[in-house]
Amino acid sequence: MDDDDLDWNRTLREQWEQHWERQLRGRLAGLTDDEYHWSPVRDAWSVRPRGTSTAPMQVGAGHFTIDFGIPEPVPAPFTTIAWRLGHVIVGVLAARNAAHFGAPAASYESWEYAGDARTALDQLETQLDRWLAGVRGLGAAGLRAPVGAREPYPEASTAELVLHIHRELIHHLSEVCLLRDLYLHTNGADR
């Protein structure tokens, strides 16, 4: 098989779709609000009701904000499932969907963060669906095209961006699963 026979678009989508369907979606099912906000350490960054955070910055457009700091403190703060999902939904997916696939503009500052697990998972599903629809529509030529000024490395191909986003999704959502396991074993919870 040579490059002309390989469907790169399908291959890149399947990298994420198989991981999502076989490993992650089921692990996120039933996420509770307690798990969503739980932290095993003090002063973790999270998503909180507006005005209740002690983080250097709190950003967001709605009733809930996400904790932030620029520059990021050293060591980096521990983050809750709520924070990690907020990062994936907005910084990894929604901003890219807006920049590359015509979705509404999205930023950490303008986002309405979810105060509960169900809403966050709904936001995640929506952004994942938009991402995959956008990738599906790229075709071979679109994957070869440079991402341009919308990304930190404008000369990189769109295929490289797709791989980067999938690594981010796998990385951060695996952290969410680990936190769910830690919550279960720390609190004697039953799933």
PDB file of C-alpha atoms in Angstrom:
ATOM      1  CA  MET A   1       0.000   0.000   0.000  1.00  0.00           C
ATOM      2  CA  ASP A   2       1.366   3.425  -0.873  1.00  0.00           C
ATOM      3  CA  ASP A   3       0.324   6.879   0.335  1.00  0.00           C
ATOM      4  CA  ASP A   4      -2.165   7.187  -2.514  1.00  0.00           C
ATOM      5  CA  ASP A   5      -4.065   4.109  -1.259  1.00  0.00           C
ATOM      6  CA  LEU A   6      -4.160   5.089   2.413  1.00  0.00           C
ATOM      7  CA  ASP A   7      -7.168   7.108   3.548  1.00  0.00           C
ATOM      8  CA  TRP A   8      -5.352   9.443   5.947  1.00  0.00           C
ATOM      9  CA  ASN A   9      -8.503  11.284   6.925  1.00  0.00           C
ATOM     10  CA  ARG A  10     -10.229   8.078   8.018  1.00  0.00           C
ATOM     11  CA  THR A  11      -7.069   6.862   9.763  1.00  0.00           C
ATOM     12  CA  LEU A  12      -6.693  10.084  11.764  1.00  0.00           C
ATOM     13  CA  ARG A  13     -10.364  10.108  12.767  1.00  0.00           C
ATOM     14  CA  GLU A  14     -10.274   6.443  13.768  1.00  0.00           C
ATOM     15  CA  GLN A  15      -7.325   7.128  16.064  1.00  0.00           C
ATOM     16  CA  TRP A  16      -9.622   9.228  18.251  1.00  0.00           C
ATOM     17  CA  GLU A  17     -12.984   7.562  17.535  1.00  0.00           C
ATOM     18  CA  GLN A  18     -11.775   4.111  18.577  1.00  0.00           C
ATOM     19  CA  HIS A  19     -10.187   5.413  21.771  1.00  0.00           C
ATOM     20  CA  TRP A  20     -13.373   7.348  22.587  1.00  0.00           C
ATOM     21  CA  GLU A  21     -15.768   4.485  21.878  1.00  0.00           C
ATOM     22  CA  ARG A  22     -13.694   1.630  23.329  1.00  0.00           C
ATOM     23  CA  GLN A  23     -11.995   3.251  26.298  1.00  0.00           C
ATOM     24  CA  LEU A  24     -13.267   6.672  27.324  1.00  0.00           C
ATOM     25  CA  ARG A  25     -16.990   7.151  26.719  1.00  0.00           C
ATOM     26  CA  GLY A  26     -17.982   4.313  29.053  1.00  0.00           C
ATOM     27  CA  ARG A  27     -15.491   5.474  31.695  1.00  0.00           C
ATOM     28  CA  LEU A  28     -17.092   8.938  31.747  1.00  0.00           C
ATOM     29  CA  ALA A  29     -20.667   7.654  31.947  1.00  0.00           C
ATOM     30  CA  GLY A  30     -22.306   8.386  35.274  1.00  0.00           C
ATOM     31  CA  LEU A  31     -19.843  11.081  36.319  1.00  0.00           C
ATOM     32  CA  THR A  32     -21.342  12.659  39.433  1.00  0.00           C
ATOM     33  CA  ASP A  33     -21.220  16.276  40.523  1.00  0.00           C
ATOM     34  CA  ASP A  34     -19.216  15.208  43.581  1.00  0.00           C
ATOM     35  CA  GLU A  35     -16.563  13.600  41.370  1.00  0.00           C
ATOM     36  CA  TYR A  36     -16.642  16.558  38.981  1.00  0.00           C
ATOM     37  CA  HIS A  37     -15.715  19.027  41.739  1.00  0.00           C
ATOM     38  CA  TRP A  38     -13.686  16.716  44.029  1.00  0.00           C
ATOM     39  CA  SER A  39     -10.037  17.341  44.761  1.00  0.00           C
ATOM     40  CA  PRO A  40      -7.682  15.146  46.758  1.00  0.00           C
ATOM     41  CA  VAL A  41      -5.509  18.197  47.556  1.00  0.00           C
ATOM     42  CA  ARG A  42      -6.071  21.712  48.921  1.00  0.00           C
ATOM     43  CA  ASP A  43      -6.161  24.720  46.617  1.00  0.00           C
ATOM     44  CA  ALA A  44      -6.672  22.770  43.424  1.00  0.00           C
ATOM     45  CA  TRP A  45      -7.824  24.732  40.407  1.00  0.00           C
ATOM     46  CA  SER A  46     -11.396  24.026  39.419  1.00  0.00           C
ATOM     47  CA  VAL A  47     -14.593  25.448  37.961  1.00  0.00           C
ATOM     48  CA  ARG A  48     -16.373  27.420  40.690  1.00  0.00           C
ATOM     49  CA  PRO A  49     -19.316  29.734  41.207  1.00  0.00           C
ATOM     50  CA  ARG A  50     -18.318  33.250  40.180  1.00  0.00           C
ATOM     51  CA  GLY A  51     -16.555  35.125  42.969  1.00  0.00           C
ATOM     52  CA  THR A  52     -15.594  32.103  45.090  1.00  0.00           C
ATOM     53  CA  SER A  53     -12.101  31.362  43.743  1.00  0.00           C
ATOM     54  CA  THR A  54      -8.764  32.320  45.260  1.00  0.00           C
ATOM     55  CA  ALA A  55      -6.800  31.583  42.037  1.00  0.00           C
ATOM     56  CA  PRO A  56      -4.795  34.442  40.498  1.00  0.00           C
ATOM     57  CA  MET A  57      -7.403  34.727  37.728  1.00  0.00           C
ATOM     58  CA  GLN A  58     -10.975  33.520  37.286  1.00  0.00           C
ATOM     59  CA  VAL A  59     -12.332  33.649  33.749  1.00  0.00           C
ATOM     60  CA  GLY A  60     -15.633  32.784  32.131  1.00  0.00           C
ATOM     61  CA  ALA A  61     -18.824  34.441  30.961  1.00  0.00           C
ATOM     62  CA  GLY A  62     -21.492  32.733  33.015  1.00  0.00           C
ATOM     63  CA  HIS A  63     -22.271  31.884  36.616  1.00  0.00           C
ATOM     64  CA  PHE A  64     -19.157  29.691  36.836  1.00  0.00           C
ATOM     65  CA  THR A  65     -15.521  30.551  36.184  1.00  0.00           C
ATOM     66  CA  ILE A  66     -12.406  28.494  35.644  1.00  0.00           C
ATOM     67  CA  ASP A  67      -9.293  29.084  37.760  1.00  0.00           C
ATOM     68  CA  PHE A  68      -6.296  30.401  35.862  1.00  0.00           C
ATOM     69  CA  GLY A  69      -2.952  32.138  36.177  1.00  0.00           C
ATOM     70  CA  ILE A  70      -0.611  33.780  33.677  1.00  0.00           C
ATOM     71  CA  PRO A  71       2.137  32.911  33.966  1.00  0.00           C
ATOM     72  CA  GLU A  72       1.140  29.517  35.313  1.00  0.00           C
ATOM     73  CA  PRO A  73       2.435  29.082  38.875  1.00  0.00           C
ATOM     74  CA  VAL A  74       5.375  26.751  39.483  1.00  0.00           C
ATOM     75  CA  PRO A  75       4.692  24.058  40.354  1.00  0.00           C
ATOM     76  CA  ALA A  76       1.542  23.921  38.272  1.00  0.00           C
ATOM     77  CA  PRO A  77      -1.579  23.659  40.436  1.00  0.00           C
ATOM     78  CA  PHE A  78      -3.390  20.362  40.731  1.00  0.00           C
ATOM     79  CA  THR A  79      -6.635  20.481  38.727  1.00  0.00           C
ATOM     80  CA  THR A  80     -10.012  18.833  39.269  1.00  0.00           C
ATOM     81  CA  ILE A  81     -12.081  16.908  36.746  1.00  0.00           C
ATOM     82  CA  ALA A  82     -14.145  20.081  36.273  1.00  0.00           C
ATOM     83  CA  TRP A  83     -11.026  22.071  35.366  1.00  0.00           C
ATOM     84  CA  ARG A  84      -9.664  19.368  33.059  1.00  0.00           C
ATOM     85  CA  LEU A  85     -12.982  19.038  31.231  1.00  0.00           C
ATOM     86  CA  GLY A  86     -13.206  22.838  30.945  1.00  0.00           C
ATOM     87  CA  HIS A  87      -9.719  22.918  29.425  1.00  0.00           C
ATOM     88  CA  VAL A  88     -10.534  20.149  26.927  1.00  0.00           C
ATOM     89  CA  ILE A  89     -13.917  21.611  25.985  1.00  0.00           C
ATOM     90  CA  VAL A  90     -12.686  25.176  25.485  1.00  0.00           C
ATOM     91  CA  GLY A  91      -8.927  25.272  24.929  1.00  0.00           C
ATOM     92  CA  VAL A  92      -8.501  22.014  23.060  1.00  0.00           C
ATOM     93  CA  LEU A  93     -11.768  21.745  21.105  1.00  0.00           C
ATOM     94  CA  ALA A  94     -14.059  24.806  20.992  1.00  0.00           C
ATOM     95  CA  ALA A  95     -11.313  27.309  20.159  1.00  0.00           C
ATOM     96  CA  ARG A  96     -10.039  24.995  17.387  1.00  0.00           C
ATOM     97  CA  ASN A  97     -13.557  24.363  16.093  1.00  0.00           C
ATOM     98  CA  ALA A  98     -14.001  28.133  15.837  1.00  0.00           C
ATOM     99  CA  ALA A  99     -10.616  28.758  14.237  1.00  0.00           C
ATOM    100  CA  HIS A 100     -10.755  25.964  11.674  1.00  0.00           C
ATOM    101  CA  PHE A 101     -14.332  24.779  11.175  1.00  0.00           C
ATOM    102  CA  GLY A 102     -16.584  27.844  11.389  1.00  0.00           C
ATOM    103  CA  ALA A 103     -17.978  27.176  14.871  1.00  0.00           C
ATOM    104  CA  PRO A 104     -18.873  30.151  17.110  1.00  0.00           C
ATOM    105  CA  ALA A 105     -15.929  32.022  18.625  1.00  0.00           C
ATOM    106  CA  ALA A 106     -14.714  30.496  21.878  1.00  0.00           C
ATOM    107  CA  SER A 107     -12.138  31.444  24.488  1.00  0.00           C
ATOM    108  CA  TYR A 108     -11.491  30.791  28.147  1.00  0.00           C
ATOM    109  CA  GLU A 109     -12.769  34.294  28.922  1.00  0.00           C
ATOM    110  CA  SER A 110     -16.000  34.048  26.893  1.00  0.00           C
ATOM    111  CA  TRP A 111     -17.062  30.492  27.739  1.00  0.00           C
ATOM    112  CA  GLU A 112     -20.002  29.614  29.983  1.00  0.00           C
ATOM    113  CA  TYR A 113     -18.484  26.860  32.102  1.00  0.00           C
ATOM    114  CA  ALA A 114     -20.579  23.983  33.364  1.00  0.00           C
ATOM    115  CA  GLY A 115     -21.327  23.954  37.073  1.00  0.00           C
ATOM    116  CA  ASP A 116     -22.313  20.282  36.966  1.00  0.00           C
ATOM    117  CA  ALA A 117     -21.014  17.058  35.447  1.00  0.00           C
ATOM    118  CA  ARG A 118     -23.917  16.378  33.072  1.00  0.00           C
ATOM    119  CA  THR A 119     -23.673  19.805  31.433  1.00  0.00           C
ATOM    120  CA  ALA A 120     -19.902  19.452  31.077  1.00  0.00           C
ATOM    121  CA  LEU A 121     -20.255  16.045  29.416  1.00  0.00           C
ATOM    122  CA  ASP A 122     -22.910  17.470  27.072  1.00  0.00           C
ATOM    123  CA  GLN A 123     -20.538  20.316  26.158  1.00  0.00           C
ATOM    124  CA  LEU A 124     -17.761  17.784  25.575  1.00  0.00           C
ATOM    125  CA  GLU A 125     -19.942  15.653  23.269  1.00  0.00           C
ATOM    126  CA  THR A 126     -21.009  18.736  21.299  1.00  0.00           C
ATOM    127  CA  GLN A 127     -17.438  19.910  20.775  1.00  0.00           C
ATOM    128  CA  LEU A 128     -16.218  16.407  19.891  1.00  0.00           C
ATOM    129  CA  ASP A 129     -18.975  16.060  17.296  1.00  0.00           C
ATOM    130  CA  ARG A 130     -18.025  19.432  15.761  1.00  0.00           C
ATOM    131  CA  TRP A 131     -14.348  18.500  15.745  1.00  0.00           C
ATOM    132  CA  LEU A 132     -14.897  15.163  14.016  1.00  0.00           C
ATOM    133  CA  ALA A 133     -17.300  16.687  11.470  1.00  0.00           C
ATOM    134  CA  GLY A 134     -14.686  19.321  10.691  1.00  0.00           C
ATOM    135  CA  VAL A 135     -11.885  16.788  10.343  1.00  0.00           C
ATOM    136  CA  ARG A 136     -14.112  14.572   8.190  1.00  0.00           C
ATOM    137  CA  GLY A 137     -14.660  17.479   5.800  1.00  0.00           C
ATOM    138  CA  LEU A 138     -10.961  18.218   5.304  1.00  0.00           C
ATOM    139  CA  GLY A 139     -10.111  15.564   2.742  1.00  0.00           C
ATOM    140  CA  ALA A 140      -6.519  14.819   1.758  1.00  0.00           C
ATOM    141  CA  ALA A 141      -5.790  18.345   0.505  1.00  0.00           C
ATOM    142  CA  GLY A 142      -7.150  19.914   3.692  1.00  0.00           C
ATOM    143  CA  LEU A 143      -4.943  17.700   5.849  1.00  0.00           C
ATOM    144  CA  ARG A 144      -1.862  18.802   3.892  1.00  0.00           C
ATOM    145  CA  ALA A 145      -2.696  22.517   4.135  1.00  0.00           C
ATOM    146  CA  PRO A 146      -0.789  24.611   6.678  1.00  0.00           C
ATOM    147  CA  VAL A 147      -2.829  25.652   9.715  1.00  0.00           C
ATOM    148  CA  GLY A 148      -1.778  29.275   9.274  1.00  0.00           C
ATOM    149  CA  ALA A 149      -1.753  32.144  11.740  1.00  0.00           C
ATOM    150  CA  ARG A 150      -4.570  30.675  13.860  1.00  0.00           C
ATOM    151  CA  GLU A 151      -2.058  28.344  15.531  1.00  0.00           C
ATOM    152  CA  PRO A 152       1.319  28.830  17.269  1.00  0.00           C
ATOM    153  CA  TYR A 153       3.117  26.928  14.474  1.00  0.00           C
ATOM    154  CA  PRO A 154       1.530  28.346  11.312  1.00  0.00           C
ATOM    155  CA  GLU A 155       3.632  26.244   8.949  1.00  0.00           C
ATOM    156  CA  ALA A 156       2.466  22.961  10.494  1.00  0.00           C
ATOM    157  CA  SER A 157       0.045  20.891   8.449  1.00  0.00           C
ATOM    158  CA  THR A 158      -3.547  20.458   9.501  1.00  0.00           C
ATOM    159  CA  ALA A 159      -2.788  16.733   9.869  1.00  0.00           C
ATOM    160  CA  GLU A 160      -0.206  17.652  12.517  1.00  0.00           C
ATOM    161  CA  LEU A 161      -2.853  19.722  14.311  1.00  0.00           C
ATOM    162  CA  VAL A 162      -5.291  16.795  14.223  1.00  0.00           C
ATOM    163  CA  LEU A 163      -2.659  14.510  15.753  1.00  0.00           C
ATOM    164  CA  HIS A 164      -1.855  17.114  18.412  1.00  0.00           C
ATOM    165  CA  ILE A 165      -5.524  17.561  19.356  1.00  0.00           C
ATOM    166  CA  HIS A 166      -6.012  13.801  19.591  1.00  0.00           C
ATOM    167  CA  ARG A 167      -2.955  13.491  21.863  1.00  0.00           C
ATOM    168  CA  GLU A 168      -4.388  16.264  24.058  1.00  0.00           C
ATOM    169  CA  LEU A 169      -7.775  14.530  24.225  1.00  0.00           C
ATOM    170  CA  ILE A 170      -6.260  11.154  25.091  1.00  0.00           C
ATOM    171  CA  HIS A 171      -3.910  12.704  27.654  1.00  0.00           C
ATOM    172  CA  HIS A 172      -6.397  14.890  29.539  1.00  0.00           C
ATOM    173  CA  LEU A 173      -9.366  12.536  29.423  1.00  0.00           C
ATOM    174  CA  SER A 174      -7.145   9.725  30.711  1.00  0.00           C
ATOM    175  CA  GLU A 175      -6.332  12.019  33.638  1.00  0.00           C
ATOM    176  CA  VAL A 176     -10.062  12.430  34.223  1.00  0.00           C
ATOM    177  CA  CYS A 177     -10.441   8.639  34.344  1.00  0.00           C
ATOM    178  CA  LEU A 178      -7.571   8.374  36.816  1.00  0.00           C
ATOM    179  CA  LEU A 179      -9.207  10.986  39.047  1.00  0.00           C
ATOM    180  CA  ARG A 180     -12.463   9.025  38.906  1.00  0.00           C
ATOM    181  CA  ASP A 181     -10.584   5.909  40.030  1.00  0.00           C
ATOM    182  CA  LEU A 182      -8.883   7.825  42.826  1.00  0.00           C
ATOM    183  CA  TYR A 183     -12.243   9.256  43.950  1.00  0.00           C
ATOM    184  CA  LEU A 184     -13.780   5.780  43.961  1.00  0.00           C
ATOM    185  CA  HIS A 185     -10.963   4.263  46.011  1.00  0.00           C
ATOM    186  CA  THR A 186     -10.611   7.227  48.378  1.00  0.00           C
ATOM    187  CA  ASN A 187     -14.297   7.635  49.133  1.00  0.00           C
ATOM    188  CA  GLY A 188     -15.410   4.032  48.992  1.00  0.00           C
ATOM    189  CA  ALA A 189     -17.902   5.078  46.349  1.00  0.00           C
ATOM    190  CA  ASP A 190     -19.785   2.583  44.237  1.00  0.00           C
ATOM    191  CA  ARG A 191     -20.195   3.104  40.514  1.00  0.00           C
TER     192      ARG A 191
END
